[in-house]
Amino acid sequence: GGEDPNPAKGQRNESVGTPLRILIVGDSSAAGVGAAHQSEALAGSLVRALEGCEVTRWRLVAGWGWTIGDLMADLQATPTEPFDVAVVSVGVNHVTRWHSTTRWDQALEQLARTLKTRF
């Protein structure tokens, strides 16, 4: 049957202005934990808020309890495709697991490099 109420990606075929492709990555806050549908979570809210910007494609790569290491592992398995903007929402699990700021900085730099080179 019908449309998936929690899609991890979306696309619009109409384009009036410059297309905007958004990649959303992170932990449970990005994944939409607590929201009944992605339309109520970060991805859906962001796409809706940017509707005037012609969001033509978006993808969500996120999971509950994820650190940047978990995110990086999933990104390596995600097909490469171009995006104009990446929204990153990650970090709370690093704090609760007592990761050092040095470890955090290194992981964030690695994530930024991966996003720039693969997406």
XYZ file of N, CA and C in Angstrom:
357
model
N 0.506 -1.165 0.000
C 0.000 0.000 0.000
C 0.579 1.334 0.000
N 0.277 2.183 0.891
C 0.493 3.618 0.760
C 1.919 4.071 0.907
N 2.043 5.337 1.152
C 3.342 5.992 1.275
C 3.980 5.672 2.625
N 5.292 5.486 2.652
C 6.021 5.216 3.887
C 5.907 6.432 4.805
N 5.378 6.265 6.029
C 5.221 7.424 6.917
C 6.543 7.923 7.482
N 7.612 7.146 7.384
C 8.916 7.526 7.926
C 10.016 7.338 6.893
N 9.938 8.014 5.773
C 10.972 7.826 4.750
C 12.319 8.379 5.199
N 13.394 7.752 4.733
C 14.745 8.233 5.032
C 15.269 9.098 3.906
N 14.462 9.280 2.881
C 14.846 10.170 1.791
C 13.593 10.608 1.064
N 13.729 11.639 0.262
C 12.603 12.134 -0.504
C 13.082 12.915 -1.711
N 12.160 13.128 -2.626
C 12.505 13.864 -3.841
C 11.255 14.531 -4.374
N 11.440 15.711 -4.923
C 10.363 16.427 -5.604
C 10.793 16.609 -7.046
N 9.882 16.433 -7.973
C 10.235 16.545 -9.378
C 10.059 17.948 -9.932
N 9.217 18.752 -9.299
C 9.016 20.115 -9.789
C 10.179 21.002 -9.362
N 10.519 21.960 -10.175
C 11.586 22.887 -9.841
C 11.276 24.244 -10.451
N 11.083 25.223 -9.587
C 10.799 26.575 -10.034
C 12.063 27.420 -9.943
N 12.863 27.193 -8.919
C 14.085 27.951 -8.695
C 15.286 27.037 -8.717
N 16.328 27.474 -8.055
C 17.545 26.687 -7.961
C 17.295 25.504 -7.038
N 17.590 24.283 -7.501
C 17.354 23.120 -6.649
C 18.303 23.094 -5.455
N 17.819 22.583 -4.335
C 18.605 22.448 -3.126
C 18.516 21.000 -2.670
N 19.672 20.364 -2.534
C 19.737 18.963 -2.107
C 20.346 18.934 -0.709
N 19.630 18.311 0.246
C 20.024 18.355 1.654
C 20.315 16.951 2.179
N 21.456 16.813 2.848
C 21.825 15.593 3.555
C 21.748 15.890 5.045
N 20.982 15.104 5.790
C 20.821 15.288 7.229
C 21.441 14.070 7.907
N 22.410 14.307 8.795
C 23.116 13.199 9.443
C 23.185 13.414 10.942
N 23.236 12.303 11.694
C 23.422 12.466 13.124
C 22.927 11.342 13.990
N 22.592 11.724 15.231
C 22.156 10.776 16.246
C 20.630 10.780 16.334
N 20.096 10.414 17.486
C 18.643 10.298 17.636
C 17.900 11.609 17.377
N 18.526 12.734 17.667
C 17.859 14.014 17.409
C 17.647 14.230 15.914
N 18.570 13.768 15.113
C 18.411 13.842 13.655
C 17.494 12.740 13.155
N 17.569 11.560 13.782
C 16.779 10.407 13.346
C 15.285 10.596 13.580
N 14.927 11.474 14.492
C 13.512 11.719 14.761
C 12.943 10.856 15.867
N 13.814 10.347 16.747
C 13.333 9.545 17.867
C 12.339 10.379 18.682
N 11.191 9.816 18.940
C 10.138 10.512 19.671
C 9.067 11.095 18.770
N 9.350 11.240 17.486
C 8.352 11.748 16.542
C 7.627 10.557 15.910
N 6.347 10.678 15.713
C 5.564 9.589 15.116
C 5.917 9.386 13.646
N 6.253 10.456 12.955
C 6.573 10.410 11.526
C 7.720 11.368 11.234
N 8.485 11.100 10.185
C 9.573 11.997 9.803
C 9.060 13.393 9.471
N 7.830 13.508 9.044
C 7.282 14.836 8.746
C 7.256 15.718 9.999
N 7.242 15.099 11.187
C 7.239 15.832 12.450
C 8.635 15.990 13.040
N 9.620 15.313 12.472
C 10.983 15.316 12.995
C 11.826 16.375 12.282
N 13.124 16.363 12.548
C 14.032 17.349 11.969
C 13.967 17.372 10.443
N 14.051 16.218 9.807
C 14.074 16.168 8.341
C 12.816 16.791 7.737
N 11.663 16.349 8.190
C 10.409 16.873 7.654
C 10.225 18.342 7.938
N 10.564 18.752 9.156
C 10.433 20.166 9.523
C 11.368 21.045 8.705
N 12.587 20.560 8.487
C 13.560 21.327 7.710
C 13.128 21.459 6.256
N 12.704 20.362 5.657
C 12.249 20.402 4.263
C 11.050 21.337 4.123
N 10.123 21.257 5.074
C 8.945 22.131 5.038
C 9.343 23.598 5.204
N 10.267 23.883 6.126
C 10.689 25.264 6.376
C 11.434 25.860 5.184
N 12.087 25.004 4.407
C 12.860 25.468 3.251
C 12.108 25.325 1.937
N 10.818 25.124 2.008
C 10.029 24.879 0.804
C 10.215 25.963 -0.253
N 10.344 27.208 0.137
C 10.563 28.277 -0.822
C 11.923 28.206 -1.500
N 12.819 27.381 -0.953
C 14.169 27.229 -1.514
C 14.254 26.086 -2.522
N 13.128 25.475 -2.845
C 13.095 24.383 -3.817
C 13.938 23.184 -3.391
N 13.641 22.631 -2.223
C 14.300 21.403 -1.792
C 13.830 20.310 -2.745
N 14.736 19.825 -3.586
C 14.360 18.823 -4.577
C 14.728 17.414 -4.153
N 15.698 17.290 -3.238
C 16.075 15.960 -2.767
C 16.645 16.080 -1.365
N 16.320 15.100 -0.533
C 16.905 15.055 0.805
C 17.123 13.607 1.197
N 18.099 13.384 2.081
C 18.400 12.049 2.608
C 18.744 12.189 4.085
N 18.287 11.208 4.868
C 18.545 11.156 6.297
C 19.397 9.933 6.598
N 20.533 10.162 7.262
C 21.402 9.080 7.728
C 21.641 9.339 9.212
N 20.907 8.627 10.074
C 20.982 8.892 11.508
C 20.447 7.690 12.279
N 20.830 7.604 13.554
C 20.342 6.508 14.375
C 20.424 6.802 15.858
N 19.605 6.114 16.619
C 19.550 6.273 18.055
C 20.847 5.784 18.695
N 21.413 6.600 19.566
C 22.619 6.232 20.291
C 23.906 6.387 19.507
N 23.821 6.909 18.306
C 24.996 7.000 17.444
C 25.993 8.048 17.908
N 27.269 7.699 17.731
C 28.364 8.654 17.829
C 28.807 8.928 16.391
N 29.785 9.775 16.233
C 30.303 10.034 14.881
C 30.863 8.753 14.282
N 31.459 7.885 15.098
C 31.969 6.609 14.592
C 30.871 5.761 13.978
N 29.725 5.684 14.642
C 28.580 4.941 14.101
C 28.091 5.584 12.813
N 28.010 6.899 12.827
C 27.577 7.638 11.649
C 28.528 7.415 10.481
N 29.842 7.464 10.745
C 30.834 7.257 9.689
C 30.700 5.861 9.076
N 30.471 4.850 9.905
C 30.310 3.483 9.399
C 29.105 3.403 8.468
N 28.011 4.044 8.840
C 26.822 4.006 7.990
C 27.018 4.827 6.719
N 27.714 5.964 6.829
C 27.974 6.782 5.638
C 28.831 6.037 4.620
N 29.752 5.192 5.097
C 30.592 4.419 4.172
C 29.750 3.446 3.352
N 28.623 2.999 3.900
C 27.739 2.074 3.192
C 26.642 2.798 2.404
N 26.556 4.107 2.564
C 25.541 4.904 1.872
C 26.042 5.256 0.477
N 25.221 5.013 -0.551
C 25.655 5.371 -1.916
C 26.028 6.855 -2.005
N 27.141 7.124 -2.667
C 27.605 8.492 -2.857
C 26.683 9.214 -3.839
N 26.294 10.422 -3.485
C 25.524 11.292 -4.369
C 25.753 12.731 -3.929
N 25.604 13.675 -4.827
C 25.892 15.066 -4.463
C 24.758 15.723 -3.682
N 25.154 16.489 -2.660
C 24.223 17.316 -1.894
C 24.809 18.715 -1.809
N 23.948 19.707 -1.711
C 24.390 21.092 -1.603
C 24.696 21.485 -0.167
N 23.956 20.895 0.772
C 24.065 21.254 2.182
C 24.002 19.988 3.027
N 24.827 19.935 4.080
C 24.735 18.857 5.065
C 24.366 19.473 6.411
N 23.359 18.933 7.049
C 22.947 19.352 8.380
C 23.404 18.256 9.334
N 24.232 18.612 10.303
C 24.796 17.642 11.245
C 24.214 17.889 12.633
N 23.633 16.840 13.215
C 23.081 16.924 14.563
C 23.576 15.700 15.330
N 24.718 15.849 15.970
C 25.346 14.740 16.675
C 26.172 15.304 17.826
N 26.344 14.520 18.872
C 27.207 14.980 19.952
C 26.791 14.551 21.338
N 25.486 14.400 21.583
C 25.048 14.083 22.943
C 25.622 12.751 23.418
N 25.764 11.775 22.535
C 26.288 10.468 22.947
C 27.785 10.514 23.227
N 28.473 11.488 22.670
C 29.882 11.684 22.997
C 30.015 12.210 24.432
N 29.108 13.084 24.809
C 29.126 13.652 26.160
C 28.784 12.575 27.185
N 27.714 11.815 26.926
C 27.281 10.815 27.896
C 28.266 9.649 28.012
N 29.115 9.475 27.000
C 30.134 8.411 27.046
C 31.513 8.969 27.409
N 31.549 10.211 27.822
C 32.765 10.864 28.312
C 33.911 10.865 27.292
N 33.608 11.128 26.028
C 34.668 11.267 25.030
C 35.395 12.585 25.268
N 36.700 12.575 25.094
C 37.492 13.796 25.292
C 37.210 14.796 24.171
N 37.517 16.063 24.446
C 37.340 17.082 23.408
C 38.298 16.834 22.245
N 39.479 16.295 22.520
C 40.425 15.974 21.446
C 39.828 14.905 20.539
N 39.271 13.867 21.132
C 38.640 12.797 20.351
C 37.458 13.353 19.552
N 36.671 14.223 20.160
C 35.528 14.851 19.499
C 35.988 15.667 18.299
N 37.002 16.515 18.493
C 37.517 17.354 17.407
C 38.009 16.504 16.234
N 38.736 15.439 16.522
C 39.256 14.566 15.467
C 38.121 13.885 14.711
N 37.132 13.397 15.433
C 35.993 12.728 14.794
C 35.198 13.705 13.940
N 35.010 14.915 14.435
C 34.268 15.930 13.684
C 35.010 16.318 12.408
N 36.317 16.444 12.481
C 37.115 16.733 11.284
C 37.001 15.608 10.264
N 37.040 14.368 10.725
C 36.905 13.222 9.824
C 35.516 13.214 9.171
N 34.485 13.511 9.941
C 33.129 13.584 9.398
C 33.036 14.670 8.334
N 33.589 15.846 8.611
C 33.555 16.943 7.642
C 34.256 16.549 6.345
N 35.401 15.891 6.449
C 36.119 15.431 5.240
C 35.289 14.435 4.446
N 34.661 13.508 5.144
C 33.829 12.501 4.471
C 32.650 13.156 3.770
N 31.982 14.075 4.450
C 30.845 14.760 3.829
C 31.278 15.533 2.584
N 32.418 16.203 2.659
C 32.892 16.994 1.517
C 33.314 16.110 0.345
N 33.972 14.994 0.616
C 34.490 14.171 -0.478
C 33.468 13.188 -1.050
N 32.550 12.690 -0.237
C 31.603 11.678 -0.717
C 30.234 12.247 -1.078
N 29.901 13.416 -0.515
C 28.547 13.919 -0.715
C 28.508 15.367 -1.130
